[in-house]
Amino acid sequence: MQPIVTETDRQKSTATNLSSKAAQYNFPKIIMGTSSLGNLYQALDFEQKLAIVKEGVKNSNGLAFFDSAGKYGAGLALESLGKCLKVMGVEQKDILISNKLGWIRKPLITDEPTFEPGVWKNLKFDAYQNISYHGILECYHQGNELLGGYKAKFLSVHDPDEYLNAATDAQNRQKRFNDILEAYRALSELKEKGEILAVGIGSKDWQIIKEIETKVDLDWVMFANSCTIYHHPKELLSFMEYLTGKNIPIINSAVFNGGFLIGSEYFNYHPVNRKDNFDLYQWRDSFYAICEKYKIKPALACVHFGLSIPGVKSIALNSSSPVRTGKNFELSKLKIPAEFWADMKSKGLIHHQYPYL
């Protein structure tokens, strides 16, 4: 099935798509993110990374599902994941790897990487964005090489919002949008050949997902930083309901807003401080106070909120700690009293008309 479709093609295939997409894949509640394996915020040694991956495999119910990207540490996350799995003797049939494509490793010739400066630590390589038909195939093959014998079976185009936002004018934006469609043509061909299982999208800007979805048939959608206990606009919830109506599974990622909601000083991967971001910190202070009142860990509340939207099949969680990695898998199993959510609504910390809790 070609991903770039006309409206006539879409109408003809609607019945098949609606009946098969969601049922085809058994998404686990918790998908293991791998940005920490790429030295996000801090550099980890290999033994720490190995312990994290071991916890992910041990606690997975069925296949262990890892979400990674060439952007994570300029390919370091993919490289580390492959090395860890090989040391553990894990076979390809026992794991699923999702690789978000769009960034290619290149030599580091500056003091620090040129992409997302200040976020990734102790990198030996840089990365550049290359979204096009041939560029996305290069990302795919390089990603599998970095995995060291393992292959990513779930593919998506990573950060199409950033690619479009870099446009210099309307004409350049249209050219870049066409590049994205060409990238999806390449992914569709890989799927048709049986090299991969499914094609999706990952983006921080949900409006870009909405725009691309009108042109591309997606097997799943990953929202990052978009629908969290802190930020859940009505328009986004409506779009998620639309996707659910089409049986397109949703993966909710970065439900801690880049770690800020559970104590870090980064919000959506940008450093923040109390002086310049007073309202943000005030919201977190109030959130923590209610969590303390009900003896609920903030991470638990964030995960349950992220899973509450119909159509969300999985939460992608990342941790730099082996202990927290193991505990992450328990979060979806624990209960939260209804009074907690009522208190959150009454204090205005989540919308008082939020319908799912």
Coordinates of C-alpha atoms in Angstrom, one line a residue:
M1 CA 0.0 0.0 0.0
Q2 CA 1.5 3.3 -1.0
P3 CA 1.4 5.9 1.8
I4 CA 0.8 8.9 -0.5
V5 CA -2.9 8.7 -1.5
T6 CA -5.5 10.7 -3.3
E7 CA -8.9 11.3 -1.7
T8 CA -10.4 8.7 -4.0
D9 CA -7.8 6.1 -3.0
R10 CA -8.4 7.0 0.7
Q11 CA -12.1 6.4 0.4
K12 CA -11.6 3.1 -1.4
S13 CA -9.3 1.8 1.3
T14 CA -11.0 3.2 4.4
A15 CA -12.9 0.0 5.3
T16 CA -9.7 -2.1 5.1
N17 CA -7.6 0.4 7.0
L18 CA -10.2 0.8 9.8
S19 CA -10.5 -2.9 10.4
S20 CA -6.8 -3.9 10.3
K21 CA -4.5 -1.2 11.5
A22 CA -5.0 -1.2 15.3
A23 CA -5.5 -5.0 15.5
Q24 CA -2.3 -5.8 13.6
Y25 CA 0.1 -4.8 16.4
N26 CA 0.0 -5.6 20.1
F27 CA 1.4 -2.5 21.7
P28 CA 2.6 -2.9 25.3
K29 CA 1.5 -0.4 27.9
I30 CA 5.1 0.7 28.4
I31 CA 7.6 1.2 25.6
M32 CA 11.2 1.8 26.6
G33 CA 12.6 5.1 25.4
T34 CA 16.4 5.2 24.7
S35 CA 17.4 8.8 24.8
S36 CA 19.4 8.2 28.0
L37 CA 21.5 5.7 26.1
G38 CA 22.4 8.6 23.9
N39 CA 23.7 10.6 26.9
L40 CA 20.7 12.9 27.2
Y41 CA 21.5 15.5 29.9
Q42 CA 24.3 13.3 31.3
A43 CA 26.9 10.8 30.1
L44 CA 26.4 7.3 31.3
D45 CA 29.0 4.6 31.1
F46 CA 28.4 1.3 29.3
E47 CA 27.7 -0.7 32.5
Q48 CA 24.9 1.7 33.4
K49 CA 23.4 1.5 30.0
L50 CA 23.6 -2.3 30.0
A51 CA 21.8 -2.4 33.4
I52 CA 19.0 -0.1 32.0
V53 CA 18.5 -2.3 29.0
K54 CA 18.5 -5.5 31.1
E55 CA 15.7 -4.0 33.3
G56 CA 13.7 -3.2 30.2
V57 CA 14.0 -6.7 28.8
K58 CA 13.3 -8.3 32.2
N59 CA 10.2 -6.3 32.9
S60 CA 8.6 -6.4 29.5
N61 CA 5.5 -8.5 29.2
G62 CA 6.1 -10.4 26.0
L63 CA 8.3 -8.7 23.4
A64 CA 10.6 -5.9 24.7
F65 CA 9.8 -2.8 22.7
F66 CA 12.5 -0.1 22.4
D67 CA 12.0 3.3 20.8
S68 CA 15.1 5.0 19.5
A69 CA 16.3 7.5 16.9
G70 CA 19.4 8.5 15.0
K71 CA 19.1 11.9 16.6
Y72 CA 19.5 10.5 20.1
G73 CA 23.2 11.2 20.8
A74 CA 23.9 11.4 17.1
G75 CA 23.3 7.6 16.8
L76 CA 24.9 6.8 20.2
A77 CA 21.5 5.5 21.6
L78 CA 21.2 3.0 18.7
E79 CA 24.8 2.0 19.0
S80 CA 24.5 1.5 22.7
L81 CA 21.2 -0.4 22.5
G82 CA 22.7 -2.8 19.9
K83 CA 25.8 -3.5 22.0
C84 CA 23.7 -4.1 25.2
L85 CA 21.4 -6.5 23.4
K86 CA 24.3 -8.4 21.9
V87 CA 26.1 -8.7 25.3
M88 CA 22.8 -10.0 26.7
G89 CA 22.4 -12.5 23.9
V90 CA 18.9 -11.2 23.0
E91 CA 17.6 -12.5 19.7
Q92 CA 15.9 -10.3 17.1
K93 CA 12.7 -12.3 17.4
D94 CA 12.4 -11.4 21.1
I95 CA 12.5 -7.6 20.6
L96 CA 10.9 -4.8 18.6
I97 CA 12.8 -1.7 17.8
S98 CA 11.2 1.6 16.6
N99 CA 13.6 3.9 14.9
K100 CA 12.6 7.5 14.2
L101 CA 14.4 8.5 11.1
G102 CA 15.6 11.9 9.8
W103 CA 19.0 12.4 11.4
I104 CA 22.3 11.1 10.1
R105 CA 25.6 10.8 12.0
K106 CA 28.5 12.9 10.8
P107 CA 32.0 13.8 12.2
L108 CA 32.1 16.2 15.1
I109 CA 34.3 19.1 14.2
T110 CA 33.0 21.7 16.8
D111 CA 33.4 21.8 20.5
E112 CA 29.9 20.4 20.9
P113 CA 27.2 19.0 18.5
T114 CA 25.4 21.5 16.4
F115 CA 22.0 20.0 17.0
E116 CA 20.3 20.7 20.3
P117 CA 23.4 22.2 21.9
G118 CA 23.7 21.7 25.7
V119 CA 21.3 18.7 25.8
W120 CA 23.6 15.8 24.8
K121 CA 26.8 15.1 26.7
N122 CA 30.2 13.6 25.8
L123 CA 29.3 12.9 22.2
K124 CA 32.0 11.9 19.6
F125 CA 29.8 12.6 16.6
D126 CA 27.4 15.3 15.3
A127 CA 24.2 14.8 13.3
Y128 CA 22.4 16.6 10.5
Q129 CA 18.8 16.4 9.4
N130 CA 18.2 14.7 6.0
I131 CA 14.6 14.2 5.1
S132 CA 14.0 13.0 1.5
Y133 CA 13.5 9.8 -0.3
H134 CA 17.2 8.9 -0.4
G135 CA 17.9 10.6 2.9
I136 CA 15.5 8.6 4.8
L137 CA 16.8 5.3 3.3
E138 CA 20.3 6.4 4.3
C139 CA 19.0 7.0 7.9
Y140 CA 17.4 3.5 7.9
H141 CA 20.5 1.7 6.7
Q142 CA 22.9 3.7 9.0
G143 CA 20.5 3.0 11.9
N144 CA 20.7 -0.7 11.4
E145 CA 24.5 -0.6 11.1
L146 CA 24.6 1.2 14.4
L147 CA 22.4 -1.4 15.9
G148 CA 25.1 -3.9 15.1
G149 CA 23.1 -6.7 13.6
Y150 CA 19.7 -5.9 14.9
K151 CA 17.0 -4.3 12.7
A152 CA 14.4 -1.7 13.4
K153 CA 11.0 -2.9 12.3
F154 CA 8.9 0.1 13.2
L155 CA 9.9 3.2 11.3
S156 CA 8.8 6.8 11.3
V157 CA 9.9 10.3 10.2
H158 CA 11.3 12.1 13.2
D159 CA 10.8 15.8 13.9
P160 CA 9.1 16.8 10.6
D161 CA 7.9 19.9 12.6
E162 CA 11.5 21.1 13.0
Y163 CA 12.2 20.4 9.3
L164 CA 9.2 22.5 8.2
N165 CA 9.8 25.2 10.8
A166 CA 13.3 25.8 9.2
A167 CA 11.6 26.9 5.9
T168 CA 12.7 30.3 4.7
D169 CA 9.4 31.1 3.0
A170 CA 6.2 29.5 1.7
Q171 CA 7.8 28.1 -1.4
N172 CA 10.6 26.5 0.6
R173 CA 8.1 25.1 3.1
Q174 CA 6.2 23.4 0.3
K175 CA 9.4 21.9 -1.0
R176 CA 10.2 20.6 2.5
F177 CA 6.7 19.2 2.8
N178 CA 7.2 17.3 -0.5
D179 CA 10.5 16.0 1.0
I180 CA 8.5 14.5 3.9
L181 CA 6.1 12.9 1.5
E182 CA 9.0 11.4 -0.5
A183 CA 10.5 10.1 2.8
Y184 CA 7.2 8.3 3.4
R185 CA 7.2 6.9 -0.1
A186 CA 10.6 5.3 0.7
L187 CA 9.3 3.9 4.0
S188 CA 6.2 2.5 2.3
E189 CA 8.4 0.6 -0.2
L190 CA 10.4 -0.9 2.7
K191 CA 7.1 -2.1 4.2
E192 CA 5.9 -3.5 0.8
K193 CA 9.2 -5.5 0.5
G194 CA 8.6 -7.0 4.0
E195 CA 11.7 -5.4 5.4
I196 CA 9.7 -3.6 8.1
L197 CA 6.4 -4.0 9.8
A198 CA 4.8 -0.6 10.2
V199 CA 5.2 3.1 9.4
G200 CA 4.3 5.9 11.7
I201 CA 5.3 9.5 12.7
G202 CA 6.9 11.1 15.7
S203 CA 6.6 14.9 16.3
K204 CA 6.5 17.5 19.1
D205 CA 4.0 19.6 17.2
W206 CA 0.8 17.7 16.8
Q207 CA -0.5 20.2 14.2
I208 CA 2.2 19.0 11.9
I209 CA 1.1 15.4 12.5
K210 CA -2.5 16.5 11.6
E211 CA -1.2 18.1 8.4
I212 CA 0.8 15.1 7.3
E213 CA -1.9 12.6 8.2
T214 CA -4.1 14.1 5.5
K215 CA -1.6 12.9 2.9
V216 CA -0.1 9.8 4.4
D217 CA -1.6 6.5 5.6
L218 CA 0.0 5.9 9.1
D219 CA 0.1 2.7 11.1
W220 CA 0.6 4.6 14.3
V221 CA 1.3 8.1 15.7
M222 CA 3.7 9.2 18.4
F223 CA 3.0 12.5 20.2
A224 CA 5.9 14.0 22.1
N225 CA 5.5 16.8 24.8
S226 CA 2.0 17.3 23.4
C227 CA -0.5 15.6 25.6
T228 CA 0.6 15.7 29.2
I229 CA -1.0 16.3 32.6
Y230 CA 0.4 19.9 32.3
H231 CA -0.7 20.5 28.6
H232 CA -3.7 18.9 27.0
P233 CA -5.5 21.4 24.7
K234 CA -9.1 20.5 23.6
E235 CA -8.1 20.7 20.0
L236 CA -5.5 18.0 20.4
L237 CA -7.8 15.7 22.3
S238 CA -10.3 16.1 19.4
F239 CA -7.6 15.1 17.0
M240 CA -6.7 12.1 19.1
E241 CA -10.3 11.0 19.1
Y242 CA -10.3 11.3 15.3
L243 CA -7.3 9.0 15.1
T244 CA -8.9 6.6 17.4
G245 CA -12.0 6.6 15.2
K246 CA -9.7 5.5 12.3
N247 CA -8.1 2.8 14.5
I248 CA -4.7 4.4 14.3
P249 CA -2.9 3.5 17.6
I250 CA -1.3 6.4 19.6
I251 CA 1.9 6.3 21.5
N252 CA 2.2 9.1 24.1
S253 CA 5.8 10.1 24.6
A254 CA 7.5 12.7 26.9
V255 CA 4.6 12.7 29.3
F256 CA 7.0 14.3 31.9
N257 CA 7.5 17.4 29.5
G258 CA 11.1 16.5 29.1
G259 CA 11.6 15.5 32.8
F260 CA 10.4 18.8 34.3
L261 CA 7.2 17.4 35.8
I262 CA 9.3 14.9 37.8
G263 CA 11.9 17.3 39.1
S264 CA 14.4 18.2 36.3
E265 CA 15.3 21.7 35.3
Y266 CA 14.6 21.0 31.6
F267 CA 11.1 21.7 30.2
N268 CA 10.6 20.1 26.7
Y269 CA 14.4 19.7 26.5
H270 CA 15.1 23.4 27.1
P271 CA 16.7 24.6 30.4
V272 CA 14.4 26.6 32.7
N273 CA 14.7 28.3 36.0
R274 CA 12.3 29.6 38.6
K275 CA 13.1 33.3 38.1
D276 CA 12.3 33.3 34.4
N277 CA 9.6 30.6 34.4
F278 CA 7.7 31.4 37.5
D279 CA 4.2 30.2 36.4
L280 CA 5.7 26.9 35.2
Y281 CA 7.3 26.3 38.6
Q282 CA 4.2 27.5 40.4
W283 CA 2.1 24.8 38.6
R284 CA 4.7 22.2 39.5
D285 CA 4.7 23.2 43.1
S286 CA 0.9 22.9 43.3
F287 CA 1.0 19.6 41.5
Y288 CA 3.5 18.2 43.9
A289 CA 1.4 19.4 46.9
I290 CA -1.6 17.5 45.7
C291 CA 0.6 14.4 45.0
E292 CA 1.9 14.6 48.5
K293 CA -1.6 15.0 49.9
Y294 CA -2.6 11.7 48.3
K295 CA 0.8 10.0 48.7
I296 CA 1.1 9.6 44.9
K297 CA 4.4 9.9 43.0
P298 CA 4.3 12.6 40.3
A299 CA 5.5 10.1 37.7
L300 CA 2.5 7.8 38.5
A301 CA 0.1 10.7 37.9
C302 CA 1.8 11.7 34.7
V303 CA 1.7 8.2 33.3
H304 CA -2.0 7.5 34.2
F305 CA -3.0 10.8 32.7
G306 CA -1.1 10.0 29.5
L307 CA -2.8 6.7 29.2
S308 CA -6.3 8.0 30.0
I309 CA -7.0 9.2 26.5
P310 CA -8.9 6.6 24.4
G311 CA -6.7 5.4 21.6
V312 CA -3.4 5.8 23.6
K313 CA -2.0 2.3 23.5
S314 CA 1.4 2.9 25.0
I315 CA 3.5 5.4 27.0
A316 CA 7.2 5.7 26.0
L317 CA 9.3 6.2 29.1
N318 CA 13.0 6.9 29.4
S319 CA 15.2 6.7 32.4
S320 CA 18.9 7.1 33.2
S321 CA 18.5 4.8 36.2
P322 CA 18.2 1.0 36.1
V323 CA 16.1 1.1 39.3
R324 CA 13.7 3.6 37.9
T325 CA 13.6 1.8 34.6
G326 CA 12.2 -1.3 36.4
K327 CA 9.7 0.8 38.4
N328 CA 8.5 2.5 35.2
F329 CA 6.9 -0.8 34.1
E330 CA 4.9 -0.9 37.4
L331 CA 3.4 2.6 36.9
S332 CA 0.6 1.5 34.6
K333 CA -0.5 -1.2 37.0
L334 CA -1.0 1.0 40.1
K335 CA -4.2 2.8 41.0
I336 CA -5.0 6.4 41.6
P337 CA -8.1 7.4 43.6
A338 CA -10.8 9.5 41.8
E339 CA -10.5 12.1 44.6
F340 CA -7.0 13.0 43.3
W341 CA -8.3 13.9 39.9
A342 CA -11.2 15.8 41.3
D343 CA -8.7 17.8 43.4
M344 CA -6.5 18.4 40.3
K345 CA -9.6 19.8 38.5
S346 CA -10.8 21.9 41.3
K347 CA -7.3 23.6 41.6
G348 CA -7.3 24.2 37.9
L349 CA -4.2 22.0 37.3
I350 CA -6.1 20.0 34.7
H351 CA -9.1 21.3 32.8
H352 CA -12.2 21.0 34.8
Q353 CA -14.1 19.4 31.8
Y354 CA -11.3 16.9 31.0
P355 CA -13.6 14.0 30.2
Y356 CA -11.5 10.9 30.7
L357 CA -10.8 11.1 34.4

